[in-house]
mmCIF file of C-alpha atoms in Angstrom:
data_model
loop_
_atom_site.group_PDB
_atom_site.id
_atom_site.type_symbol
_atom_site.label_atom_id
_atom_site.label_comp_id
_atom_site.label_asym_id
_atom_site.label_seq_id
_atom_site.Cartn_x
_atom_site.Cartn_y
_atom_site.Cartn_z
ATOM 1 C CA MET A 179 1.057 -7.813 24.177
ATOM 2 C CA SER A 180 -1.691 -6.187 22.084
ATOM 3 C CA ALA A 181 -1.194 -3.475 19.492
ATOM 4 C CA ASP A 182 -2.667 -0.919 21.895
ATOM 5 C CA THR A 183 0.015 -1.475 24.557
ATOM 6 C CA GLU A 184 3.038 -1.708 22.238
ATOM 7 C CA THR A 185 5.195 1.379 21.800
ATOM 8 C CA GLY A 186 7.966 2.582 19.563
ATOM 9 C CA PRO A 187 9.069 1.375 16.140
ATOM 10 C CA ARG A 188 7.656 -2.121 16.641
ATOM 11 C CA ARG A 189 4.133 -0.742 16.916
ATOM 12 C CA PHE A 190 4.589 1.331 13.732
ATOM 13 C CA PHE A 191 6.018 -1.589 11.792
ATOM 14 C CA LYS A 192 3.367 -4.013 12.996
ATOM 15 C CA ALA A 193 0.447 -1.722 12.080
ATOM 16 C CA MET A 194 1.966 -0.925 8.686
ATOM 17 C CA LEU A 195 2.608 -4.600 7.956
ATOM 18 C CA ARG A 196 -0.965 -5.474 8.892
ATOM 19 C CA GLY A 197 -2.187 -2.749 6.556
ATOM 20 C CA PHE A 198 0.102 -4.015 3.781
ATOM 21 C CA ARG A 199 -1.538 -7.411 4.206
ATOM 22 C CA ARG A 200 -4.893 -5.600 3.778
ATOM 23 C CA ARG A 201 -5.905 -6.377 7.365
ATOM 24 C CA CYS A 202 -7.093 -4.164 10.193
ATOM 25 C CA PRO A 203 -4.084 -2.229 11.551
ATOM 26 C CA LYS A 204 -5.329 -2.624 15.126
ATOM 27 C CA CYS A 205 -5.959 -6.388 15.368
ATOM 28 C CA GLY A 206 -4.608 -7.823 12.103
ATOM 29 C CA ARG A 207 -7.561 -10.207 11.762
ATOM 30 C CA GLY A 208 -10.395 -8.311 10.094
ATOM 31 C CA PRO A 209 -10.237 -7.385 6.409
ATOM 32 C CA LEU A 210 -9.482 -3.718 5.805
ATOM 33 C CA PHE A 211 -11.132 -3.479 2.384
ATOM 34 C CA ARG A 212 -14.559 -4.630 1.285
ATOM 35 C CA GLY A 213 -13.619 -4.130 -2.377
ATOM 36 C CA TYR A 214 -10.503 -3.166 -4.267
ATOM 37 C CA LEU A 215 -10.002 0.141 -2.402
ATOM 38 C CA ALA A 216 -13.327 0.581 -0.578
ATOM 39 C CA LEU A 217 -12.923 0.329 3.178
ATOM 40 C CA HIS A 218 -14.988 -1.509 5.724
ATOM 41 C CA PRO A 219 -16.345 1.216 8.021
ATOM 42 C CA THR A 220 -15.431 -0.807 11.119
ATOM 43 C CA CYS A 221 -13.388 -3.933 11.753
ATOM 44 C CA GLY A 222 -15.562 -7.002 12.236
ATOM 45 C CA TYR A 223 -13.230 -8.348 14.947
ATOM 46 C CA CYS A 224 -12.074 -5.450 17.094
ATOM 47 C CA GLY A 225 -14.470 -2.663 16.094
ATOM 48 C CA ALA A 226 -11.747 -0.231 14.997
ATOM 49 C CA GLU A 227 -13.211 2.592 12.922
ATOM 50 C CA ASN A 228 -10.984 2.233 9.869
ATOM 51 C CA GLY A 229 -13.507 3.888 7.547
ATOM 52 C CA GLU A 230 -12.723 7.245 9.122
ATOM 53 C CA ILE A 231 -9.093 7.213 7.930
ATOM 54 C CA HIS A 232 -8.669 9.140 4.666
ATOM 55 C CA THR A 233 -5.363 8.679 2.825
ATOM 56 C CA ALA A 234 -6.242 11.031 -0.078
ATOM 57 C CA ASP A 235 -3.575 10.896 -2.809
ATOM 58 C CA VAL A 236 -0.721 9.550 -0.701
ATOM 59 C CA ALA A 237 -1.215 5.909 -1.740
ATOM 60 C CA PRO A 238 -1.164 6.561 -5.517
ATOM 61 C CA TYR A 239 1.902 8.776 -5.098
ATOM 62 C CA PHE A 240 3.879 6.080 -3.266
ATOM 63 C CA THR A 241 2.576 3.424 -5.656
ATOM 64 C CA ILE A 242 3.959 5.374 -8.621
ATOM 65 C CA LEU A 243 7.226 5.806 -6.756
ATOM 66 C CA VAL A 244 7.581 2.081 -5.997
ATOM 67 C CA VAL A 245 6.466 0.831 -9.411
ATOM 68 C CA GLY A 246 8.718 3.333 -11.172
ATOM 69 C CA HIS A 247 11.711 2.162 -9.151
ATOM 70 C CA ILE A 248 10.987 -1.424 -10.173
ATOM 71 C CA VAL A 249 10.102 -0.985 -13.847
ATOM 72 C CA VAL A 250 12.558 1.695 -14.998
ATOM 73 C CA PRO A 251 15.760 -0.115 -13.928
ATOM 74 C CA MET A 252 14.485 -3.328 -15.525
ATOM 75 C CA LEU A 253 13.669 -1.470 -18.726
ATOM 76 C CA LEU A 254 17.081 0.184 -18.842
ATOM 77 C CA PHE A 255 18.868 -3.078 -18.100
ATOM 78 C CA SER A 256 17.004 -4.927 -20.849
ATOM 79 C CA GLU A 257 17.688 -2.130 -23.317
ATOM 80 C CA GLN A 258 21.409 -2.154 -22.523
ATOM 81 C CA THR A 259 21.867 -5.927 -22.534
ATOM 82 C CA ALA A 260 19.400 -7.313 -25.070
ATOM 83 C CA ALA A 261 18.087 -4.338 -27.095
ATOM 84 C CA PRO A 262 14.671 -5.942 -27.731
ATOM 85 C CA PRO A 263 12.539 -4.664 -30.610
ATOM 86 C CA MET A 264 10.266 -1.693 -29.976
ATOM 87 C CA TRP A 265 7.072 -3.793 -30.121
ATOM 88 C CA VAL A 266 8.406 -5.902 -27.245
ATOM 89 C CA GLN A 267 9.241 -2.792 -25.217
ATOM 90 C CA LEU A 268 5.772 -1.326 -25.868
ATOM 91 C CA THR A 269 4.103 -4.583 -24.851
ATOM 92 C CA VAL A 270 6.078 -5.725 -21.820
ATOM 93 C CA TRP A 271 6.787 -2.563 -19.817
ATOM 94 C CA PRO A 272 3.350 -0.896 -19.796
ATOM 95 C CA GLY A 273 1.745 -4.255 -18.988
ATOM 96 C CA LEU A 274 4.181 -4.880 -16.147
ATOM 97 C CA ALA A 275 3.727 -1.340 -14.807
ATOM 98 C CA LEU A 276 -0.052 -1.734 -14.884
ATOM 99 C CA ALA A 277 0.016 -5.138 -13.175
ATOM 100 C CA LEU A 278 2.388 -3.909 -10.448
ATOM 101 C CA THR A 279 0.265 -0.798 -9.920
ATOM 102 C CA PHE A 280 -2.884 -2.852 -9.433
ATOM 103 C CA TRP A 281 -1.053 -5.179 -7.025
ATOM 104 C CA PHE A 282 0.696 -2.477 -4.962
ATOM 105 C CA LEU A 283 -2.036 0.188 -4.711
ATOM 106 C CA PRO A 284 -4.303 -1.473 -2.092
ATOM 107 C CA ARG A 285 -1.291 -2.750 -0.153
ATOM 108 C CA ILE A 286 0.366 0.650 0.000
ATOM 109 C CA LYS A 287 -2.953 2.267 0.939
ATOM 110 C CA GLY A 288 -3.295 -0.275 3.754
ATOM 111 C CA CYS A 289 0.270 0.379 4.874
ATOM 112 C CA ILE A 290 -0.347 4.134 4.995
ATOM 113 C CA MET A 291 -3.595 3.544 6.848
ATOM 114 C CA GLY A 292 -1.680 1.484 9.419
ATOM 115 C CA LEU A 293 0.772 4.327 9.924
ATOM 116 C CA MET A 294 -2.039 6.857 10.195
ATOM 117 C CA TRP A 295 -3.852 4.628 12.698
ATOM 118 C CA VAL A 296 -0.767 4.433 14.934
ATOM 119 C CA LEU A 297 -0.288 8.206 14.745
ATOM 120 C CA GLY A 298 -3.975 8.846 15.480
ATOM 121 C CA MET A 299 -4.433 10.701 12.190
ATOM 122 C CA ARG A 300 -7.676 10.667 10.234
ATOM 123 C CA GLY A 301 -6.559 12.554 7.115
ATOM 124 C CA HIS A 302 -8.527 15.766 7.608
ATOM 125 C CA GLU A 303 -6.530 17.418 10.403
ATOM 126 C CA HIS A 304 -5.726 20.612 8.441
ATOM 127 C CA GLN A 305 -9.091 21.356 6.830
#
């Protein structure tokens, strides 16, 4: 069963998972990005026009949300249990937040693009 004939939650999840893997939300084979966040205009395998999907600021917003929910509890736990010196806190946590942000941002953008693809949205519906 192809992605075009699937319905319901499975179709949403599958397209979002493909996007999270930085693959075309329609076929899952072609790369979604040609750079870090730059999109391929069309999929090289199925011809889906992924370059027309504009996520705007949704991906950075969710990236901040996810990274914050990972880093802040770890920071608070380490402060309560080990009370590391300030230089350790100022070295470890910003570095971890930056690394997680760089890792999650293209994946979350791909995930949102998968959701938008399933919903038929292009990101400029209300302009």
